[in-house]
CSV table of C-alpha atoms and ligand atoms in Angstrom, one decimal:
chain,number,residue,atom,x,y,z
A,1087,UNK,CA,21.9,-13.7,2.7
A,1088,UNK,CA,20.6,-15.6,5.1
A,1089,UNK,CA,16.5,-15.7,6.0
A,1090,UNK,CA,15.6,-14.0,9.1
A,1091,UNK,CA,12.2,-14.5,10.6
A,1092,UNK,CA,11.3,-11.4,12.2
A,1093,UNK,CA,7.8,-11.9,14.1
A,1094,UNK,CA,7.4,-8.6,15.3
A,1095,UNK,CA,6.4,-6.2,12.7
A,1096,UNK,CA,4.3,-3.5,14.1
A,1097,UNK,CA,0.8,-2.7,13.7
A,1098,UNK,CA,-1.3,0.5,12.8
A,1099,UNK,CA,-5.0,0.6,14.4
A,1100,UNK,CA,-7.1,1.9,11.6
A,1101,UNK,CA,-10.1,4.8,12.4
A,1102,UNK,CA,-12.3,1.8,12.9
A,1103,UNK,CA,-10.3,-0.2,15.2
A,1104,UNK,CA,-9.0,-2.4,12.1
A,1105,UNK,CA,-5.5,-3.3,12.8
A,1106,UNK,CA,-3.2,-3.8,9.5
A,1107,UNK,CA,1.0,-4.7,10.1
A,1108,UNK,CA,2.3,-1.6,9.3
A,1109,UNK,CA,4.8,-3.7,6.7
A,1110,UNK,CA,3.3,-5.7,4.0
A,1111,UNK,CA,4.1,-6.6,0.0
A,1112,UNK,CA,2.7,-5.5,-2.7
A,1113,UNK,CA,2.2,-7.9,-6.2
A,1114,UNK,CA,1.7,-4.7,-9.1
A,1115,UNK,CA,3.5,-5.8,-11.7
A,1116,UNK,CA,4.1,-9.4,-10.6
A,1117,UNK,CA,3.5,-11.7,-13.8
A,1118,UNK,CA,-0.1,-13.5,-13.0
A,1119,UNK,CA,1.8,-16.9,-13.1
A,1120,UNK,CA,4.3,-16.5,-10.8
A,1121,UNK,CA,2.2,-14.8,-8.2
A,1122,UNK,CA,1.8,-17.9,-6.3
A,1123,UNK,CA,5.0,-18.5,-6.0
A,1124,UNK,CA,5.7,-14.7,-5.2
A,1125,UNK,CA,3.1,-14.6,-2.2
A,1126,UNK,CA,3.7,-17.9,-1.1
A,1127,UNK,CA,7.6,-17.0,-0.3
A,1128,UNK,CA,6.4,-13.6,1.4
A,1129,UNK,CA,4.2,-15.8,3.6
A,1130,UNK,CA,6.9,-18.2,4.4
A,1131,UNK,CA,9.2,-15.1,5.1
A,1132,UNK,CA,6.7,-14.2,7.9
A,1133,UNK,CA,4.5,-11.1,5.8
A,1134,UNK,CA,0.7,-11.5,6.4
A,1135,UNK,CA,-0.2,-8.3,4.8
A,1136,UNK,CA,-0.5,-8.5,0.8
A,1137,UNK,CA,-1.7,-5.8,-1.3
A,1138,UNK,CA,-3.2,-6.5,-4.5
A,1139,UNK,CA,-5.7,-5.2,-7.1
A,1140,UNK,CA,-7.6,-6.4,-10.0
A,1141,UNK,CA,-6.1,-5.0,-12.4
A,1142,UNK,CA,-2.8,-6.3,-11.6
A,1143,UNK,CA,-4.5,-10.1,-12.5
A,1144,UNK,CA,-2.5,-11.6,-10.2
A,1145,UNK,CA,-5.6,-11.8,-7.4
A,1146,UNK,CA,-6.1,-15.5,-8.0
A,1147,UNK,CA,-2.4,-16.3,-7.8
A,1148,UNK,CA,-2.8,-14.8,-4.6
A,1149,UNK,CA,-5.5,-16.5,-3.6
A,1150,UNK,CA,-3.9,-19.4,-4.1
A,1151,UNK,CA,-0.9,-18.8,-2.1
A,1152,UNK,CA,-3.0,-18.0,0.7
A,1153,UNK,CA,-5.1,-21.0,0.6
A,1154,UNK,CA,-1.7,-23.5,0.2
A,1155,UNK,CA,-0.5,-21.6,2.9
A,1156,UNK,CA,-3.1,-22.8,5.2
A,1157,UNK,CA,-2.4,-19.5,7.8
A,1158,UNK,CA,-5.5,-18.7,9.6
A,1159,UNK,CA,-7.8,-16.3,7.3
A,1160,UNK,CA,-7.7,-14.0,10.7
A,1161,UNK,CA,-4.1,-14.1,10.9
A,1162,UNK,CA,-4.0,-12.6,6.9
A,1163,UNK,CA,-4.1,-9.1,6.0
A,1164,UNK,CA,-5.3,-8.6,2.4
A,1165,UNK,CA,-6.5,-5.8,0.6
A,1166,UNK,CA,-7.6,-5.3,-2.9
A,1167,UNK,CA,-9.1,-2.1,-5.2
A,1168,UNK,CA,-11.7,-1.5,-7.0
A,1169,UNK,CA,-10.3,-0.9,-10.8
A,1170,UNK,CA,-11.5,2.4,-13.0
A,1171,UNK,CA,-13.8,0.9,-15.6
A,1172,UNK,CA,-15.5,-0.8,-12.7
A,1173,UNK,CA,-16.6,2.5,-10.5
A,1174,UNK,CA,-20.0,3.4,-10.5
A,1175,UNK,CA,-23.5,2.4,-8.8
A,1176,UNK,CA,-24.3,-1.2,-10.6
A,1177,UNK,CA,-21.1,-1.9,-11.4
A,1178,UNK,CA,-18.6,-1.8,-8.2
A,1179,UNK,CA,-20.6,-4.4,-6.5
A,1180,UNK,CA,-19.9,-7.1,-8.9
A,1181,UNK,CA,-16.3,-6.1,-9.5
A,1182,UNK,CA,-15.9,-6.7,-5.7
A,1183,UNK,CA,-17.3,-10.0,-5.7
A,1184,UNK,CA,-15.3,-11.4,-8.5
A,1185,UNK,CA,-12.3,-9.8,-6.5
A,1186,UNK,CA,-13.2,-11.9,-4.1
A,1187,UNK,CA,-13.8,-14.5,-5.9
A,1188,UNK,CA,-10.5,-14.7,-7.4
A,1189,UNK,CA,-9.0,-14.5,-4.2
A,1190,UNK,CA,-11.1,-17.5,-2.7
A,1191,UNK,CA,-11.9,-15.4,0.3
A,1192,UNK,CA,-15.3,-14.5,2.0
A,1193,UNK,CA,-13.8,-11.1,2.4
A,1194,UNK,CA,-11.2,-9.0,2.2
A,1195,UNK,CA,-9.5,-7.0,5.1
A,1196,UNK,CA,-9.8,-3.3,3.3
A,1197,UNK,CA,-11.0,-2.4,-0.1
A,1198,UNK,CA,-9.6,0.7,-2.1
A,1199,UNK,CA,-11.0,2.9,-4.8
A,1200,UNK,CA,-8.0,2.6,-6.8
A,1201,UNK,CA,-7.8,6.4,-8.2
A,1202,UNK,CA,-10.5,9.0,-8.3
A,1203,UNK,CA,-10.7,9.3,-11.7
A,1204,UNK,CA,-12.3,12.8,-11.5
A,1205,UNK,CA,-13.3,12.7,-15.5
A,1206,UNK,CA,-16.0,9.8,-15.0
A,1207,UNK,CA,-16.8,11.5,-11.8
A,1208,UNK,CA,-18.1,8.1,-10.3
A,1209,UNK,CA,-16.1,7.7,-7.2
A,1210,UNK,CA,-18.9,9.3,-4.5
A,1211,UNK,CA,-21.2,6.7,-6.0
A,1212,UNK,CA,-18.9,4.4,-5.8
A,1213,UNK,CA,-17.8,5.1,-2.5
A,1214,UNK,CA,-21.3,4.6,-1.1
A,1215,UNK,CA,-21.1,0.9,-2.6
A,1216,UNK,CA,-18.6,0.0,-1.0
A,1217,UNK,CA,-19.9,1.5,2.3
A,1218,UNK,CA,-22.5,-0.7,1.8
A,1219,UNK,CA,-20.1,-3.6,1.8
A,1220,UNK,CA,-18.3,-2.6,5.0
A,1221,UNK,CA,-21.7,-3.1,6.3
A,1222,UNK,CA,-22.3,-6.4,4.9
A,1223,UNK,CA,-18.9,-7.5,6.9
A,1224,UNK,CA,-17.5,-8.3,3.5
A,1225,UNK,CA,-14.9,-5.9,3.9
A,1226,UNK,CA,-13.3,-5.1,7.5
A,1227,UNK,CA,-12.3,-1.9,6.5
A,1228,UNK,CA,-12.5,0.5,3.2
A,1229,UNK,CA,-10.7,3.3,1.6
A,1230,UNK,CA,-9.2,5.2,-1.3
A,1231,UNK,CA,-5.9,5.4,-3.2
A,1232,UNK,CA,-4.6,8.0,-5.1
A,1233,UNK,CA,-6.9,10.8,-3.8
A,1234,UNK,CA,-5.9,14.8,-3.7
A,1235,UNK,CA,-6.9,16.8,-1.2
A,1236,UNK,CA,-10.2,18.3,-3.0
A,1237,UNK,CA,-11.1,14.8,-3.8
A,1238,UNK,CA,-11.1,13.7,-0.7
A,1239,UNK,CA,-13.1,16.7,0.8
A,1240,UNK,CA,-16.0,16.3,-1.7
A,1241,UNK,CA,-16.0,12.3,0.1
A,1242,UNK,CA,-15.5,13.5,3.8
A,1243,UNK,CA,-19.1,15.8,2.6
A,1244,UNK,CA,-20.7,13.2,0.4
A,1245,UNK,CA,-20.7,10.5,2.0
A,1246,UNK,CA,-20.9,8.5,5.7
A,1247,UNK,CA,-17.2,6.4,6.2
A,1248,UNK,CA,-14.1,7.8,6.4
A,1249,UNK,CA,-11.9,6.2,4.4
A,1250,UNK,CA,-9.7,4.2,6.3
A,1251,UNK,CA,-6.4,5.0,4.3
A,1252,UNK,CA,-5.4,6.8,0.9
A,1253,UNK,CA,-2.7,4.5,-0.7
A,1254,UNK,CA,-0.5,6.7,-2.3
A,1255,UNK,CA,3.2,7.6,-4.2
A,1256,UNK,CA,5.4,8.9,-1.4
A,1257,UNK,CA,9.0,8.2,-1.0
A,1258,UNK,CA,12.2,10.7,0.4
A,1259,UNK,CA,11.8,11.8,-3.3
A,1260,UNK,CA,8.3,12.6,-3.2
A,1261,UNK,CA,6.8,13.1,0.5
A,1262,UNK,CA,3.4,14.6,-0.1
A,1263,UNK,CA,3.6,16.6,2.9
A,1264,UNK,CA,-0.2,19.0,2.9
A,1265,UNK,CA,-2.0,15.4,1.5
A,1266,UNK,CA,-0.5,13.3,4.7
A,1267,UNK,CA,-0.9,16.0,6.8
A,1268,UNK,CA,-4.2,16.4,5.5
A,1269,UNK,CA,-5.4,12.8,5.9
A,1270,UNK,CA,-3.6,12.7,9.5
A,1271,UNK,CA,-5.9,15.8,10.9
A,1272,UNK,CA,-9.0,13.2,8.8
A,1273,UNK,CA,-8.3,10.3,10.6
A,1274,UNK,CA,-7.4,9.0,7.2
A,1275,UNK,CA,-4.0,6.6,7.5
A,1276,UNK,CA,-1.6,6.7,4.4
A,1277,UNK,CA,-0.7,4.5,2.7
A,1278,UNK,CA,3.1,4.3,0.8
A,1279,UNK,CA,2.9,2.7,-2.9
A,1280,UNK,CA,5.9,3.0,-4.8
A,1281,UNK,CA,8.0,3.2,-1.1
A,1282,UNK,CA,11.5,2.4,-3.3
A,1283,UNK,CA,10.6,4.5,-6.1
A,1284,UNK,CA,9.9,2.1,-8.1
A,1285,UNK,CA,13.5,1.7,-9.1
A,1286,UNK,CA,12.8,4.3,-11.5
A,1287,UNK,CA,15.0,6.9,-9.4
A,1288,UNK,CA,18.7,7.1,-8.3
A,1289,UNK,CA,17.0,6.5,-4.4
A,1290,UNK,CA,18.9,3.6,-3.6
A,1291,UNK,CA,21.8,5.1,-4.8
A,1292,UNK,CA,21.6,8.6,-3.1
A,1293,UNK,CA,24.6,9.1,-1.0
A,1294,UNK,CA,22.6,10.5,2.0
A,1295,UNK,CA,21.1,6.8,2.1
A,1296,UNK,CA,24.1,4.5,1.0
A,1297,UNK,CA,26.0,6.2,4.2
A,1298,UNK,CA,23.1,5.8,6.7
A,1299,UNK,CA,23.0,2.0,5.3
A,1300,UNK,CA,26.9,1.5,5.8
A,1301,UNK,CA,26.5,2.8,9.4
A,1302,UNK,CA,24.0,0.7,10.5
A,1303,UNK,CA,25.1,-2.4,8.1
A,1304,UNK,CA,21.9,-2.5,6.1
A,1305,UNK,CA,20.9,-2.0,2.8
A,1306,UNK,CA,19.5,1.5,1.1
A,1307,UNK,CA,16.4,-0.4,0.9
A,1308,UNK,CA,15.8,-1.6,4.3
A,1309,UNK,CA,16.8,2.3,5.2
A,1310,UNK,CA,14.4,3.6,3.2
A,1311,UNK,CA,11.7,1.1,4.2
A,1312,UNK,CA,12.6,2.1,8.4
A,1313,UNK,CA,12.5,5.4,7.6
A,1314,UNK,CA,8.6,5.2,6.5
A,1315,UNK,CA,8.2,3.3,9.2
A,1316,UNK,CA,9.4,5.6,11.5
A,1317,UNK,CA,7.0,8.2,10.0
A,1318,UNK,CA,3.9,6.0,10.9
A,1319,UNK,CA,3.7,5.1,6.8
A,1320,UNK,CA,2.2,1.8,6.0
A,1321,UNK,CA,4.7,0.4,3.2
A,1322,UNK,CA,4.5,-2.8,1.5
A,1323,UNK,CA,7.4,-3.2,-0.9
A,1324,UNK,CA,7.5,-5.3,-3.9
A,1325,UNK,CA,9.9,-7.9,-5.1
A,1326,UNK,CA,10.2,-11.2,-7.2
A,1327,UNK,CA,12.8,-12.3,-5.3
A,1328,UNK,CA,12.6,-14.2,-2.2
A,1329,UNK,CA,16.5,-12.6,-1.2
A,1330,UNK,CA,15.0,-8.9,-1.4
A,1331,UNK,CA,11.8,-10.3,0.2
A,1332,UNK,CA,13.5,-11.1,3.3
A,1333,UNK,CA,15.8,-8.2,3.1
A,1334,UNK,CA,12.9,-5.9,3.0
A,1335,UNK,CA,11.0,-7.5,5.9
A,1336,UNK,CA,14.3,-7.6,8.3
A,1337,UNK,CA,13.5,-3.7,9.2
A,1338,UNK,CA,12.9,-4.2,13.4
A,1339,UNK,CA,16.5,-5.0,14.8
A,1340,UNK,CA,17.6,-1.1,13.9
A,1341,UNK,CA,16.5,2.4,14.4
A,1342,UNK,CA,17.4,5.7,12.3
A,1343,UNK,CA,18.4,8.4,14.6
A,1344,UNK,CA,16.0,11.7,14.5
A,1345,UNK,CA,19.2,13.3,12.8
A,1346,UNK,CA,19.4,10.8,9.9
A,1347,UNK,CA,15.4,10.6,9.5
A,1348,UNK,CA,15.5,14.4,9.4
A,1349,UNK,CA,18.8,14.1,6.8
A,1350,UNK,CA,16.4,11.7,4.8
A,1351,UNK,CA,13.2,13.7,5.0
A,1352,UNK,CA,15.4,16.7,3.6
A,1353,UNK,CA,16.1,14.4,0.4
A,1354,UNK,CA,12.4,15.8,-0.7
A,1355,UNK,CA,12.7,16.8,-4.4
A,1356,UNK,CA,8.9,16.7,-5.5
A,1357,UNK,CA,9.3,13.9,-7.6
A,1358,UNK,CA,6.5,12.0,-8.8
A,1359,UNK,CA,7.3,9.3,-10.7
A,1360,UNK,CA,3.7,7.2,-11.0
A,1361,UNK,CA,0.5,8.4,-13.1
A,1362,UNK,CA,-1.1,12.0,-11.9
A,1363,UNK,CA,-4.1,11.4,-10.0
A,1364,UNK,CA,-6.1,14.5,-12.4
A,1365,UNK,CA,-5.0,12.3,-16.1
A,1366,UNK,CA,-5.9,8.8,-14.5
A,1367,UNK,CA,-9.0,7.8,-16.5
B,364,LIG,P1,8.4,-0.3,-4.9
B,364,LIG,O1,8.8,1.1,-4.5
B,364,LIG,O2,8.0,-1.3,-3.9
B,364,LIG,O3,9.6,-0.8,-5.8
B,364,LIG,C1,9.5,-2.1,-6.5
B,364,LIG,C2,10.8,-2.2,-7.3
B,364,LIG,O4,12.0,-2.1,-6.4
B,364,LIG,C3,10.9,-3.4,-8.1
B,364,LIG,O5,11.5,-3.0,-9.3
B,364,LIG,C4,11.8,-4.3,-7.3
B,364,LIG,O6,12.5,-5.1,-8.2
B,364,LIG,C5,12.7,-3.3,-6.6
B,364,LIG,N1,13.1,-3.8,-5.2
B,364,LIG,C6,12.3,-4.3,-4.3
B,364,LIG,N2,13.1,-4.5,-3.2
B,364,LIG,C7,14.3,-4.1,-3.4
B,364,LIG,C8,15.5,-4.1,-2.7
B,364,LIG,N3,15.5,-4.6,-1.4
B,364,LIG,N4,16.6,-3.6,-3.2
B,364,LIG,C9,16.6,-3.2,-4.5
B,364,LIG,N5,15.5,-3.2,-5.3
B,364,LIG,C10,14.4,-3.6,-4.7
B,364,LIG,O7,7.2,0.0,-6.0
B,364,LIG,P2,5.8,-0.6,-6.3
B,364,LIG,O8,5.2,0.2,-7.4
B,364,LIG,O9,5.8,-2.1,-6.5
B,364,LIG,O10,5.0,-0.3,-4.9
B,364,LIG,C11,4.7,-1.2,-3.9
B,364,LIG,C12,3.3,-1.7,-4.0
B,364,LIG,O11,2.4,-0.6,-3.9
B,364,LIG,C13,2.9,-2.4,-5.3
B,364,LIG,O12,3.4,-3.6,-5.4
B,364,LIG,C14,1.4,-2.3,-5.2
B,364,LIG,O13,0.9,-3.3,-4.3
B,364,LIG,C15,1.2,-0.9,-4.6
B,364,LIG,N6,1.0,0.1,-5.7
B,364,LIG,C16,-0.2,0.8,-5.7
B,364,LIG,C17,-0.5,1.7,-6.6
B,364,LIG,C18,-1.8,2.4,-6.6
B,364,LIG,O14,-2.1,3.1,-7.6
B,364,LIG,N7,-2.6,2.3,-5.6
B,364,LIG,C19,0.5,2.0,-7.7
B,364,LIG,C20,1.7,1.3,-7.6
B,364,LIG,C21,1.9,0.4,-6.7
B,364,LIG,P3,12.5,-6.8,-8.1
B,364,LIG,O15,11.1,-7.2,-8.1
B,364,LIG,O16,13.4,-7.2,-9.2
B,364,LIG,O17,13.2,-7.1,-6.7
């Protein structure tokens, strides 16, 4: 297939005036070695938003890719989380610097709390930390991922910041509706992680989406992908390869009608395929 530089990818303004493209890529699961290489093709493709986390280890392959790239640090989105072990009052801090460290970056665009772990019951504490960070500039913007409801009440009364986004699963399969709703009426943006189901469903295969993608002549994916974006969902799909990479970023030269995002959004099925929030320890 042939690459497609697409310039135009939208943005999302963030509750404190942060703006993140509203399509990014995401490295979980991409091997530590070939991260460079990985990151480096999305940045040639044209993404500037890359998700990441520690404990994928693939932050320094990152970090390289975006210093070979030599793209303007302002012209980079890049956001990494803060990993479980690592929550609480002495020991975020440090976590985030050697995040950033890795990286080779002064700061980082947005930082997550990557689940709320309710059993060590650390992430209020932890949350202040990285408040503290916002303040210090080393972060433009912070957040959470994987938060329910309850958990994110206890933050909205503990502490000072409102998160900036919850990073969380939602595809047609799995939509989430009270938790987006929820964060929407917050101020809180959501974030999509798993957007393709991790190809651990028959998604791509559902008939509802293989006939939208025949109309329009794209692929199940890049339907998928629009129809997030059509919700106002920040996705950023994963891939090794560079052919899926630029299939999944070539998402602005068609638009699902409201009767196909409708057909899609009836796909719901309440399946989640990723960890449960509660048993993430
Ligand atoms: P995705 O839904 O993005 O699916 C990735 C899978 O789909 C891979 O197996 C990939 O295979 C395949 N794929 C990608 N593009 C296509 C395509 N065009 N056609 C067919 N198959 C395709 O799942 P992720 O879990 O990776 O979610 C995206 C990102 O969200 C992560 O990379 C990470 O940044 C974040 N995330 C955050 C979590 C959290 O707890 N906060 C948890 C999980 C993910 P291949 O590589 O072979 O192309």
């Amino acid at each position: 297939m042939a690459e497609k530089i697409t310039p135009s990818v939208p943005h999302v303004e963030l509750n404190n005036k942060t703006r993140i493209p509203q399509l990014g890529f995401g490295v979980f699961l991409v091997d530590p070695p070939e991260a460079q290489r990985v990151v480096t093709d999305a940045l040639e493709l044209g993404y500037r938003h890359i998700d990441t986390a520690a404990i994928y280890k693939n932050e320094e392959g990152v970090g390289r890719a975006i210093a070979a790239s030599a793209l303007p640090r302002e012209d980079l989105f890049i956001t990494t989380k803060l990993w479980n072990t690592d929550q609480g009052k002495d020991t975020t801090l440090p976590a985030f610097e050697a995040s950033l460290d890795r990286l080779g970056l002064d700061y980082v665009d947005l930082y997550l709390v990557h689940w709320p772990a309710p059993q060590r019951d650390t992430y209020v504490e932890s949350y202040r930390v990285l408040e503290g960070i916002l303040d210090s500039g080393r972060a433009r913007a912070i957040g959470v991922s994987n938060f329910l409801i309850p958990h994110l009440e206890r933050l909205l009364a503990e502490t000072g910041v409102v998160p900036a986004v919850n990073q969380i699963e939602l595809h047609p399969y799995y939509q989430r509706r009270d938790l987006v709703e929820f964060g929407r009426s917050r101020g809180i943006h959501t974030e999509a992680w798993g957007p393709l189901s991790q190809g651990k469903s028959a998604l791509l295969e559902d008939p509802m989406i293989t006939a939208i993608a025949a109309k329009h002549g794209k692929t199940p994916a890049q339907v998928v992908l629009r129809w997030h974006i059509q919700r106002g969902i920040i996705v950023f799909p994963k891939t090794t390869s560079r052919a899926r990479a630029a299939e999944n970023f070539d998402l602005f030269d068609f638009e699902l009608t409201p009767d196909e995002q409708a057909a899609i959004t009836n796909l719901e099925r309440d399946l989640r395929l990723g960890a449960d929030p509660l048993e993430v320890n």
